[in-house]
Coordinates of C-alpha atoms in Angstrom, one line a residue:
Chain A
M1 CA 28.4 13.6 -5.3
T2 CA 30.4 12.3 -8.3
L3 CA 30.8 8.8 -6.4
K4 CA 27.3 8.6 -5.4
K5 CA 26.1 9.4 -9.0
R6 CA 28.4 6.4 -10.0
I7 CA 27.1 3.8 -7.5
P8 CA 24.0 3.2 -9.3
G9 CA 25.7 2.7 -12.5
L10 CA 28.2 0.2 -11.1
L11 CA 25.7 -1.5 -9.1
F12 CA 23.7 -1.8 -12.3
L13 CA 26.6 -3.1 -14.2
L14 CA 27.1 -5.5 -11.5
L15 CA 23.4 -6.8 -11.6
A16 CA 23.1 -6.9 -15.3
L17 CA 26.0 -9.3 -15.1
L18 CA 24.1 -11.4 -12.9
N19 CA 20.9 -10.9 -14.5
A20 CA 19.1 -14.2 -15.5
P21 CA 17.4 -14.7 -18.9
V22 CA 13.8 -13.2 -19.1
Q23 CA 11.7 -14.2 -16.2
A24 CA 8.1 -13.4 -15.4
E25 CA 8.6 -9.6 -14.8
P26 CA 10.3 -6.8 -16.6
S27 CA 14.0 -7.1 -17.3
A28 CA 15.9 -3.7 -17.4
F29 CA 16.2 -1.9 -20.8
T30 CA 19.5 -0.2 -21.0
S31 CA 21.6 0.8 -24.0
G32 CA 22.3 -2.3 -26.1
S33 CA 19.1 -4.0 -25.1
Y34 CA 17.3 -3.2 -28.3
Q35 CA 20.0 -5.1 -30.2
Q36 CA 20.0 -7.6 -27.7
I37 CA 16.1 -8.1 -28.6
L38 CA 16.8 -8.2 -32.3
A39 CA 19.5 -10.7 -31.7
S40 CA 17.6 -12.9 -29.7
N41 CA 14.8 -12.9 -32.5
A42 CA 16.9 -13.6 -35.3
N43 CA 15.2 -14.8 -38.4
Q44 CA 12.0 -14.7 -36.8
P45 CA 9.0 -12.2 -37.1
F46 CA 7.9 -10.4 -33.8
M47 CA 6.3 -7.4 -32.6
L48 CA 7.5 -4.9 -30.0
I49 CA 4.9 -3.0 -28.0
I50 CA 6.2 0.1 -26.2
W51 CA 3.6 1.5 -23.5
S52 CA 3.6 3.2 -20.1
V53 CA 1.5 3.0 -16.8
N54 CA 0.6 6.6 -17.3
C55 CA -0.7 6.3 -20.8
S56 CA -4.6 5.9 -20.7
S57 CA -4.5 4.8 -24.6
C58 CA -2.0 2.2 -23.7
L59 CA -4.1 0.8 -20.9
K60 CA -7.1 0.6 -23.2
D61 CA -5.1 -1.3 -25.9
M62 CA -4.1 -4.0 -23.2
A63 CA -7.0 -6.4 -23.5
L64 CA -6.8 -6.6 -27.1
L65 CA -3.2 -7.5 -26.6
S66 CA -4.2 -10.1 -24.2
S67 CA -6.6 -11.8 -26.4
I68 CA -4.0 -11.7 -29.5
H69 CA -1.6 -13.2 -27.1
K70 CA -4.1 -16.0 -26.4
S71 CA -5.2 -16.6 -29.8
R72 CA -2.0 -16.7 -31.7
P73 CA 0.8 -18.0 -29.1
E74 CA 3.0 -18.7 -32.0
L75 CA 3.4 -14.7 -32.5
K76 CA 6.2 -13.5 -30.5
M77 CA 5.5 -10.6 -28.5
V78 CA 7.9 -8.2 -26.6
M79 CA 6.7 -5.5 -24.5
L80 CA 8.5 -2.5 -23.1
A81 CA 7.3 -0.2 -20.5
A82 CA 8.6 3.5 -21.0
D83 CA 8.5 4.1 -17.5
E84 CA 11.1 4.6 -14.3
L85 CA 12.2 1.5 -12.7
S86 CA 10.3 2.8 -9.6
A87 CA 7.2 1.9 -11.4
A88 CA 8.1 -1.8 -11.7
E89 CA 5.6 -2.8 -8.9
Q90 CA 2.8 -1.1 -10.8
I91 CA 3.8 -2.3 -14.2
Q92 CA 3.8 -5.9 -13.0
Q93 CA 0.3 -5.3 -11.5
I94 CA -1.0 -4.1 -15.0
L95 CA 0.6 -7.0 -16.8
E96 CA -0.6 -9.6 -14.5
K97 CA -4.2 -8.2 -14.6
N98 CA -4.1 -8.4 -18.5
Q99 CA -2.5 -11.9 -18.4
L100 CA 0.6 -10.5 -20.1
S101 CA 3.1 -11.1 -17.5
D102 CA 4.3 -14.4 -19.1
I103 CA 5.6 -12.7 -22.1
E104 CA 9.0 -11.0 -22.6
N105 CA 8.8 -7.7 -20.9
W106 CA 11.2 -4.8 -20.2
V107 CA 11.2 -1.5 -18.4
Y108 CA 13.6 1.5 -19.1
A109 CA 16.4 1.4 -16.6
E110 CA 18.6 4.5 -17.6
E111 CA 18.3 7.7 -16.3
N112 CA 18.3 9.4 -19.6
T113 CA 15.4 7.7 -21.4
Q114 CA 15.6 9.6 -24.6
K115 CA 19.0 7.8 -25.5
L116 CA 17.1 4.5 -25.0
Q117 CA 14.1 5.8 -27.2
F118 CA 16.7 7.2 -29.9
A119 CA 18.5 3.7 -30.0
I120 CA 15.2 2.1 -31.0
D121 CA 14.0 4.8 -33.2
P122 CA 15.8 8.2 -34.0
K123 CA 12.6 9.5 -35.7
W124 CA 10.0 8.6 -32.9
Y125 CA 9.1 11.6 -30.8
G126 CA 8.0 9.1 -27.7
E127 CA 4.2 9.1 -28.3
L128 CA 2.5 6.0 -27.0
P129 CA 1.5 3.4 -27.4
R130 CA 4.1 2.7 -30.1
T131 CA 4.0 -0.6 -31.8
Y132 CA 6.9 -2.2 -34.2
F133 CA 6.0 -5.0 -36.4
F134 CA 9.1 -7.1 -37.3
D135 CA 9.2 -9.4 -40.4
K136 CA 11.5 -12.4 -40.6
A137 CA 14.2 -10.2 -41.8
H138 CA 13.8 -7.6 -39.5
Q139 CA 12.3 -5.0 -41.8
R140 CA 10.0 -3.1 -39.5
T141 CA 7.1 -0.8 -39.6
G142 CA 6.4 1.5 -36.5
V143 CA 2.9 2.6 -35.8
S144 CA 1.7 5.3 -33.2
G145 CA -1.5 5.1 -31.3
V146 CA -4.1 2.2 -30.2
L147 CA -4.7 -0.3 -32.8
S148 CA -7.9 -2.2 -33.8
K149 CA -8.0 -5.9 -34.5
E150 CA -8.1 -5.2 -38.1
D151 CA -5.1 -3.1 -37.9
Y152 CA -3.2 -5.8 -36.3
D153 CA -4.3 -8.5 -38.6
E154 CA -3.2 -6.6 -41.3
M155 CA 0.1 -6.3 -40.0
F156 CA 0.5 -9.8 -39.0
A157 CA -0.2 -10.7 -42.6
K158 CA 2.6 -8.5 -43.8
I159 CA 5.3 -9.8 -41.2
L160 CA 4.2 -13.3 -41.4
K161 CA 4.2 -13.8 -45.0
Chain B
M1 CA 2.3 -5.4 1.1
R2 CA 5.0 -5.1 -1.1
K3 CA 4.9 -7.3 -4.0
L4 CA 8.0 -9.9 -4.1
Y5 CA 9.6 -10.1 -7.4
K6 CA 10.5 -13.5 -8.9
N7 CA 13.5 -12.1 -10.6
P8 CA 16.1 -11.5 -7.7
S9 CA 18.5 -9.0 -9.6
L10 CA 16.0 -6.7 -10.7
S11 CA 14.2 -6.6 -7.3
L12 CA 17.7 -6.2 -5.5
F13 CA 18.4 -3.5 -7.9
I14 CA 15.4 -1.5 -7.2
A15 CA 15.7 -1.9 -3.6
L16 CA 19.4 -0.7 -3.7
A17 CA 18.5 2.1 -5.8
S18 CA 15.7 3.1 -3.5
L19 CA 17.8 2.8 -0.4
L20 CA 20.5 5.2 -2.1
M21 CA 17.7 7.7 -3.0
I22 CA 16.3 7.8 0.5
N23 CA 19.7 8.2 1.9
G24 CA 20.3 11.3 -0.7
C25 CA 16.9 12.9 0.7
Q26 CA 18.1 12.5 4.5
T27 CA 21.3 14.1 3.7
G28 CA 19.4 17.0 1.9
A29 CA 16.9 17.4 4.9
K30 CA 19.6 18.0 7.5
N31 CA 21.9 20.4 5.8
L32 CA 19.6 22.2 3.1
N33 CA 21.0 24.6 0.7
A34 CA 20.4 25.4 -3.0
D35 CA 23.2 23.2 -4.1
N36 CA 22.5 20.0 -2.4
L37 CA 18.9 20.5 -3.3
A38 CA 19.7 20.6 -6.9
G39 CA 20.7 17.0 -6.9
Q40 CA 17.5 15.7 -5.7
I41 CA 15.0 17.7 -8.0
L42 CA 12.4 15.2 -9.4
N43 CA 12.6 14.6 -12.8
T44 CA 14.4 17.7 -13.7
T45 CA 11.1 19.8 -13.1
V46 CA 11.9 23.2 -11.7
S47 CA 9.4 26.0 -11.9
V48 CA 10.2 29.8 -11.9
N49 CA 8.2 33.1 -12.0
F50 CA 9.0 36.8 -11.1
A51 CA 7.4 38.6 -8.5
P52 CA 6.0 42.1 -9.3
D53 CA 9.0 43.4 -7.5
G54 CA 11.4 41.8 -9.8
R55 CA 12.5 39.1 -7.3
L56 CA 12.9 35.6 -9.0
W57 CA 11.0 32.8 -7.4
R58 CA 11.7 29.1 -7.7
L59 CA 9.8 25.8 -6.9
M60 CA 11.6 22.6 -6.6
P61 CA 9.9 19.3 -6.3
T62 CA 11.7 16.3 -4.8
D63 CA 10.6 12.7 -3.8
D64 CA 8.6 13.7 -0.8
A65 CA 8.7 17.7 -0.4
V66 CA 8.3 20.8 -2.6
F67 CA 10.8 23.6 -1.7
V68 CA 10.8 27.4 -2.6
D69 CA 13.6 29.7 -2.7
S70 CA 14.3 33.0 -4.4
S71 CA 16.8 35.4 -5.9
A72 CA 17.3 39.0 -6.0
D73 CA 20.0 39.0 -8.6
N74 CA 18.3 37.2 -11.5
G75 CA 19.5 33.9 -10.5
K76 CA 23.1 34.3 -9.5
T77 CA 22.6 33.4 -6.0
Y78 CA 19.4 32.1 -4.0
S79 CA 18.2 32.3 -0.6
K80 CA 18.1 29.3 1.7
P81 CA 15.1 27.1 0.2
V82 CA 12.1 26.6 2.5
R83 CA 10.0 23.6 2.6
V84 CA 6.2 23.8 1.9
N85 CA 4.6 20.7 2.8
P86 CA 5.7 19.8 6.6
V87 CA 4.2 16.2 6.4
A88 CA 6.1 14.0 3.7
Q89 CA 4.0 13.4 0.8
R90 CA 4.9 11.4 -2.6
I91 CA 5.4 14.1 -4.8
S92 CA 4.4 13.8 -8.6
A93 CA 6.1 16.2 -11.1
W94 CA 7.6 15.4 -14.7
P95 CA 8.4 18.0 -17.5
E96 CA 5.0 18.0 -18.9
N97 CA 3.2 18.4 -15.6
P98 CA 5.3 21.0 -13.6
P99 CA 4.1 22.3 -10.3
A100 CA 3.4 26.0 -10.2
I101 CA 4.6 29.2 -8.5
V102 CA 3.1 32.7 -8.8
V103 CA 3.4 35.9 -7.0
G104 CA 0.8 38.5 -6.8
K105 CA 0.7 42.3 -6.4
S106 CA 0.1 41.9 -2.8
G107 CA 3.3 39.9 -2.5
R108 CA 1.5 36.8 -1.8
I109 CA 3.3 33.7 -2.9
H110 CA 1.2 31.0 -4.4
V111 CA 2.2 27.6 -4.7
L112 CA 0.4 24.5 -6.4
Y113 CA 1.9 21.1 -6.7
Y114 CA 0.8 17.5 -7.3
A115 CA 1.2 14.6 -4.6
D116 CA -0.2 10.9 -4.7
E117 CA -2.2 9.9 -1.6
Q118 CA -5.1 7.7 -1.5
Q119 CA -5.8 8.8 -5.0
K120 CA -3.4 9.0 -7.9
S121 CA -2.0 12.7 -8.5
T122 CA -4.2 15.6 -7.2
S123 CA -3.1 19.3 -6.4
F124 CA -2.3 20.9 -3.4
F125 CA -2.4 24.6 -2.8
S126 CA -0.3 26.6 -0.2
Y127 CA 0.6 30.2 0.2
S128 CA 3.0 32.5 1.9
D129 CA 2.4 35.9 3.2
D130 CA 5.6 36.4 5.0
N131 CA 7.8 36.7 1.8
G132 CA 8.4 33.0 1.7
Q133 CA 9.7 32.4 5.3
T134 CA 6.6 30.1 6.0
F135 CA 4.0 28.5 4.1
S136 CA 0.1 27.5 4.8
K137 CA -0.9 24.0 5.4
P138 CA -1.4 22.6 2.1
V139 CA -5.1 22.2 1.1
L140 CA -6.7 20.1 -1.7
I141 CA -8.3 22.0 -4.7
S142 CA -10.4 19.3 -6.2
D143 CA -13.6 18.4 -4.4
H144 CA -13.4 14.9 -6.2
A145 CA -9.9 14.4 -4.9
D146 CA -10.6 10.8 -3.7
T147 CA -11.7 9.5 -7.1
A148 CA -10.6 11.9 -9.8
R149 CA -7.0 12.6 -11.1
H150 CA -6.2 16.2 -11.2
Y151 CA -3.1 17.2 -12.9
M152 CA -1.7 19.4 -15.7
D153 CA -2.2 22.6 -13.7
Q154 CA -1.8 26.0 -14.4
M155 CA -2.2 29.0 -12.1
L156 CA -2.7 32.9 -12.9
V157 CA -3.0 35.8 -10.5
D158 CA -4.3 39.1 -12.0
K159 CA -3.5 42.6 -11.0
N160 CA -6.4 42.4 -8.4
N161 CA -4.8 39.5 -6.7
K162 CA -7.6 37.2 -8.0
V163 CA -6.2 33.9 -8.5
Y164 CA -7.0 31.4 -11.2
M165 CA -6.2 27.7 -11.0
F166 CA -6.8 25.2 -14.1
W167 CA -6.4 21.7 -14.3
H168 CA -7.3 18.4 -16.3
D169 CA -9.8 16.4 -14.3
T170 CA -10.9 12.7 -15.0
R171 CA -14.0 13.0 -12.9
H172 CA -16.3 12.4 -16.0
E173 CA -14.3 9.6 -17.5
Q174 CA -16.1 6.7 -16.1
H175 CA -19.4 8.3 -16.9
N176 CA -18.7 8.7 -20.7
S177 CA -17.7 5.3 -22.1
H178 CA -17.8 7.0 -25.8
A179 CA -15.2 9.3 -25.0
A180 CA -11.9 8.6 -26.8
A181 CA -9.1 7.2 -24.6
G182 CA -7.2 10.0 -23.2
S183 CA -9.6 12.5 -23.4
L184 CA -10.9 14.2 -20.1
S185 CA -12.3 17.5 -18.7
L186 CA -10.7 21.0 -18.2
Y187 CA -11.7 22.6 -14.9
Y188 CA -11.0 25.7 -13.0
T189 CA -11.5 27.6 -9.8
V190 CA -11.3 31.4 -9.2
T191 CA -11.0 33.1 -5.9
D192 CA -9.7 36.4 -4.3
Q193 CA -9.6 34.8 -1.0
P194 CA -7.4 31.4 -1.6
N195 CA -6.7 31.8 2.2
T196 CA -10.2 30.7 3.0
A197 CA -9.5 27.4 1.1
K198 CA -12.9 27.3 -0.7
F199 CA -12.5 26.3 -4.2
T200 CA -15.7 26.2 -6.3
N201 CA -14.8 23.5 -9.2
Q202 CA -16.2 24.9 -12.4
F203 CA -16.1 22.9 -15.8
I204 CA -14.9 24.6 -18.9
S205 CA -14.7 21.9 -21.6
D206 CA -14.7 18.0 -22.2
A207 CA -12.7 16.6 -24.9
V208 CA -9.4 17.7 -23.7
C209 CA -6.3 15.6 -24.7
S210 CA -5.3 14.1 -21.1
C211 CA -1.5 13.9 -21.4
C212 CA -0.6 17.3 -22.9
R213 CA -0.2 20.4 -20.6
T214 CA -2.5 23.1 -21.5
A215 CA -1.1 26.8 -22.1
I216 CA -3.1 29.5 -20.1
T217 CA -2.3 33.2 -20.1
L218 CA -3.8 36.4 -19.2
S219 CA -4.9 38.9 -22.0
P220 CA -4.3 42.7 -21.7
E221 CA -7.7 42.9 -20.3
E222 CA -6.6 40.7 -17.6
K223 CA -8.9 37.7 -18.7
P224 CA -7.4 34.1 -19.1
V225 CA -6.9 32.7 -22.5
I226 CA -6.3 29.0 -22.9
L227 CA -4.8 27.1 -25.8
V228 CA -5.4 23.5 -25.3
R229 CA -5.1 20.2 -27.3
M230 CA -8.5 18.7 -27.9
V231 CA -9.8 15.6 -29.3
F232 CA -12.0 16.7 -32.1
Q233 CA -15.3 14.9 -33.4
D234 CA -13.4 13.5 -36.4
G235 CA -10.8 12.2 -33.9
A236 CA -8.1 14.8 -34.7
R237 CA -5.9 15.9 -31.9
D238 CA -5.5 19.5 -32.9
H239 CA -5.7 22.7 -30.7
A240 CA -8.2 25.2 -29.7
L241 CA -8.3 28.7 -28.1
I242 CA -10.7 29.3 -25.5
N243 CA -11.2 32.7 -24.0
M244 CA -12.8 34.2 -20.8
K245 CA -15.3 36.9 -22.1
S246 CA -15.8 40.1 -20.2
D247 CA -19.1 38.6 -18.5
G248 CA -16.9 35.9 -17.1
Q249 CA -18.2 33.2 -19.5
W250 CA -16.0 31.1 -21.6
S251 CA -16.1 31.1 -25.4
K252 CA -16.7 27.9 -27.3
P253 CA -13.5 26.3 -28.1
Q254 CA -12.3 27.8 -31.5
R255 CA -10.1 25.5 -33.5
I256 CA -6.9 27.1 -34.4
T257 CA -4.6 24.3 -35.6
N258 CA -5.6 22.0 -38.4
D259 CA -3.1 19.5 -38.9
N260 CA -5.4 16.5 -38.9
W261 CA -3.6 14.4 -36.3
G262 CA -6.0 11.5 -36.1
I263 CA -4.3 9.4 -33.6
E264 CA -5.6 7.6 -30.2
A265 CA -2.2 7.9 -28.3
C266 CA -0.7 10.1 -25.6
P267 CA 1.7 12.5 -27.2
E268 CA 2.8 14.1 -23.8
H269 CA 3.5 17.4 -25.9
G270 CA 1.3 20.2 -25.2
P271 CA 1.2 23.8 -26.5
A272 CA 2.8 27.2 -25.6
L273 CA 0.9 30.5 -25.5
S274 CA 1.9 34.2 -24.8
I275 CA -0.2 37.2 -25.4
D276 CA 1.5 40.8 -26.2
T277 CA 0.4 44.0 -24.6
Q278 CA -1.5 44.7 -27.9
G279 CA -3.4 41.7 -27.6
R280 CA -1.6 39.5 -30.2
S281 CA -1.4 35.9 -29.4
H282 CA 1.7 33.9 -30.0
L283 CA 1.4 30.2 -30.2
T284 CA 3.7 27.2 -30.7
W285 CA 2.7 23.6 -30.9
F286 CA 3.6 20.1 -31.8
T287 CA 1.9 17.8 -34.3
L288 CA 2.3 14.6 -36.3
G289 CA -0.7 15.2 -38.4
D290 CA -1.4 14.4 -42.2
K291 CA -0.6 18.1 -43.1
R292 CA 2.3 19.1 -40.8
Q293 CA 4.9 17.2 -38.7
G294 CA 7.2 19.0 -36.0
I295 CA 6.8 22.4 -34.2
Y296 CA 5.2 25.3 -35.4
Y297 CA 4.5 29.1 -34.6
A298 CA 1.6 31.2 -35.5
R299 CA 0.0 34.2 -34.4
T300 CA -3.7 35.5 -34.0
D301 CA -5.0 39.0 -33.4
D302 CA -8.6 37.6 -32.8
Y303 CA -8.1 34.5 -30.8
G304 CA -8.0 32.1 -33.6
K305 CA -10.7 33.3 -35.9
T306 CA -8.0 34.0 -38.2
A307 CA -4.3 33.0 -37.9
S308 CA -1.0 33.5 -39.8
E309 CA 0.4 30.6 -41.7
P310 CA 2.0 28.1 -39.6
M311 CA 5.8 28.4 -39.4
Q312 CA 7.9 25.3 -38.7
L313 CA 10.5 25.5 -36.0
G314 CA 13.8 23.6 -35.6
D315 CA 15.5 20.6 -37.1
T316 CA 12.9 17.6 -37.3
S317 CA 15.7 15.2 -38.0
R318 CA 16.8 16.1 -34.4
L319 CA 13.4 15.7 -32.9
S320 CA 12.5 19.4 -32.3
G321 CA 10.1 19.6 -29.7
H322 CA 8.8 21.0 -26.3
S323 CA 8.8 24.7 -27.3
D324 CA 7.9 27.6 -25.3
V325 CA 7.1 31.1 -26.4
L326 CA 7.2 34.6 -24.8
A327 CA 6.5 38.0 -26.2
V328 CA 7.5 41.3 -24.4
D329 CA 6.4 44.5 -26.0
N330 CA 7.6 43.6 -29.7
R331 CA 10.2 41.2 -28.9
V332 CA 8.8 37.5 -29.2
V333 CA 11.3 34.7 -28.4
I334 CA 10.5 30.9 -28.9
A335 CA 12.8 28.1 -27.2
W336 CA 12.9 24.4 -28.0
K337 CA 14.6 21.1 -27.4
E338 CA 16.7 19.2 -30.2
F339 CA 18.4 15.9 -29.6
D340 CA 21.2 14.3 -31.8
G341 CA 21.2 10.9 -30.1
N342 CA 23.7 11.8 -27.6
E343 CA 23.2 15.6 -26.9
T344 CA 20.2 17.6 -26.0
S345 CA 20.2 21.2 -26.9
I346 CA 18.2 24.2 -26.2
V347 CA 17.7 26.3 -29.4
I348 CA 16.1 29.8 -29.6
K349 CA 14.7 31.9 -32.4
E350 CA 13.7 35.8 -32.0
S351 CA 11.5 38.3 -33.5
S352 CA 11.7 42.2 -32.9
D353 CA 8.7 42.8 -34.7
R354 CA 5.8 41.0 -32.9
G355 CA 6.4 37.6 -34.7
V356 CA 6.5 39.0 -38.8
T357 CA 10.1 38.2 -39.2
W358 CA 12.6 36.0 -37.3
S359 CA 16.3 35.4 -36.7
K360 CA 18.1 32.3 -37.4
D361 CA 18.2 29.5 -35.0
K362 CA 20.7 29.6 -32.3
K363 CA 21.9 26.9 -29.8
I364 CA 22.5 28.4 -26.4
L365 CA 22.8 25.3 -23.9
N366 CA 23.4 21.6 -24.3
S367 CA 23.6 18.4 -22.1
T368 CA 24.1 15.0 -22.5
A369 CA 22.1 13.9 -19.4
K370 CA 18.6 13.7 -18.7
S371 CA 16.8 17.4 -18.9
G372 CA 13.5 19.0 -18.7
Y373 CA 11.7 21.4 -21.1
P374 CA 12.9 24.9 -21.5
E375 CA 10.7 27.5 -19.9
L376 CA 10.5 31.3 -20.8
I377 CA 9.8 33.9 -18.2
G378 CA 9.9 37.7 -18.4
N379 CA 10.0 40.3 -15.7
G380 CA 8.1 43.0 -17.9
N381 CA 11.5 44.3 -19.7
N382 CA 13.7 41.4 -20.1
I383 CA 13.3 37.6 -21.4
F384 CA 14.9 34.6 -19.5
L385 CA 15.4 31.2 -19.8
S386 CA 14.9 28.5 -17.3
W387 CA 16.2 24.9 -18.1
T388 CA 17.3 22.0 -15.9
S389 CA 19.4 19.0 -16.6
S390 CA 20.5 16.4 -14.3
D391 CA 24.4 17.0 -15.1
H392 CA 24.4 20.8 -14.9
G393 CA 21.4 21.5 -12.5
H394 CA 19.1 24.3 -12.8
H395 CA 20.1 27.1 -15.4
F396 CA 18.8 30.5 -15.3
M397 CA 19.8 33.0 -17.9
E398 CA 18.8 36.2 -19.8
I399 CA 18.1 36.0 -23.4
N400 CA 19.7 39.2 -24.8
P401 CA 18.3 40.6 -27.8

C-alpha cells in the first residue's frame, strides 16, 4: 500500500523534471507552481483565471475570455483548471472550443487540492470562477464569480497603469 | 478515439497514473474486503446510515462500482462488501455530491448513486430485500436521463416505507436563457413500490443553485422539509425552506437567510438541516455575502417565517466550512472542517438545550491528506460522526455528550 502510494509521487517527480516549458495543453500544477507562475511573470501585469469543467458559471465566462484574449493579445492570461488530472481531456476540449488552448494553461496535479488552493490564496474558499488581477509589482486583486466586460476593463485599467 | 496530447510528459503521466489506478481496482475485485476497498474510495466520499434495527450501513463508491457493507458494532467491524452494480459503470461522486443509502422499516436497503453513461451524471437506484446479500439491477430515476444531468440526490424513507428521492435537474436549462448560470430545477419522485421502477418525475422549484447540495429531512409529521440555496430575483445566492404540506403540495420557498451573497459562481458549499422531535429546524449554511462571511447556525420553529439570529461557527481564518448538523431530542451537534494550510481538522460544537446555548469548539480529528466532509448520523439515541480521509480511511465515531 505504502509503496503503491509512493509510485505516483515518484513518477510525478521524474516527469516534472522532464516537463518541457508550457506547451499547448495544461501543465501539471503542484506545490511551488504558483511561485513559478509569479517568477515567470516578474515585472509584468497578468491575470490568473481559475475555473473547472464542472462549473457552469465558468463555462459561461469562456466566450468573453476568448474575445478578450483576441482583442488584447498584449495582456498575459494564465488559466488554471481546478480539476483532477483525469479530466485533462475534457479540459483540453473546452479550451480548444473557446480558442484558449494556446495560452498558458495549468491543471491541479496533486491529490490534496486544498493545499494547492491555500498556496494561491489562504483566504479563498474555492468558489469558482476565481480571477486574480496582478499589476506590474504583483499587487493583486482576487474576484469570485462571472465578470462582465466592464468589470474586466476596470481591472485592466488598474493593473496596466 | 482518445485525444493525443502534444505534451508527451503530461500524457505519459496520465497514462501511467491510469494504469496504476486500473491495477488497483483489479486487485480489489479479486480479493475484496473492507481494508483494501478503503484505498479505492472515490474522492473520499463514503455514505452511512443506521437501519431501524440499529445496524450501520455504509455505501462506498469506487471508479467503476459501488459497494455496500454493514456493521453490528457501530463501525468497529464491517461485513464483507457486496457490489451493487454488476456491470462496470463510470461512477461519479464527490464530497458535495455523495451517493445515498437508506434502510426502511421493512428492512429494505435503498441505494442511489451517480454514473456517467451516454449522458453526464445521472442517478441509478437499486435495492436489497435480503439484508444486503444481493442487490436489484440498477434502474434510472430520471425520465430525461438521456439529455439532462441529474445529481445532488437526497433519499428519505418514511415510517410507512414510502421512498422519496430528490435531485437537481438540468432539463429546463436550455429552455430558459434568462436563468442565471448555475441555476437549475429541484425535482423529486415518491413511491411506496420502488421495486416496480416506476418513478414519476415531479417538479418542486426552479432557481436552485446547481453546485450546492440541498439538505432534506423528515419533519415529526413525516413530511419532507428542504433547505436549499437558491438564486433569488435580486441575484443573491441565499437559502430558502420548502416544506411539504399535509395535502402533499409544496409550500412556496420561504427565504430564511439574508446575507445578500450576490455572486454568479459555483460555491459548491450547500447547507445542512436537522429537525428535532418537537419540530424545531436546526440549520447551518455557508455564505460570503455583504452581511456575513463564513458558516452560520440558526433555528426556526415555523419553517423560516421567524428564525433565531445567525450564530457564526468556527475560525474563518482557517476556512471553516462544510458543516453538518444533527438534533436528537434536546441535543444538537454541529461538525465542520477547518484547514490551516497543512492540516484539516474536524471541529464540533454541541448544545444540550435545543440550540439555545453552546459548548466551546472542540477539535476531534485531523488529517494532512485529501478528505471528505463530516457527516453526522444518529440511531435515535446517540450521535455519530463519519469522515473519510485518504491517509486514515473511513472514521466512524460516537460524539459523546
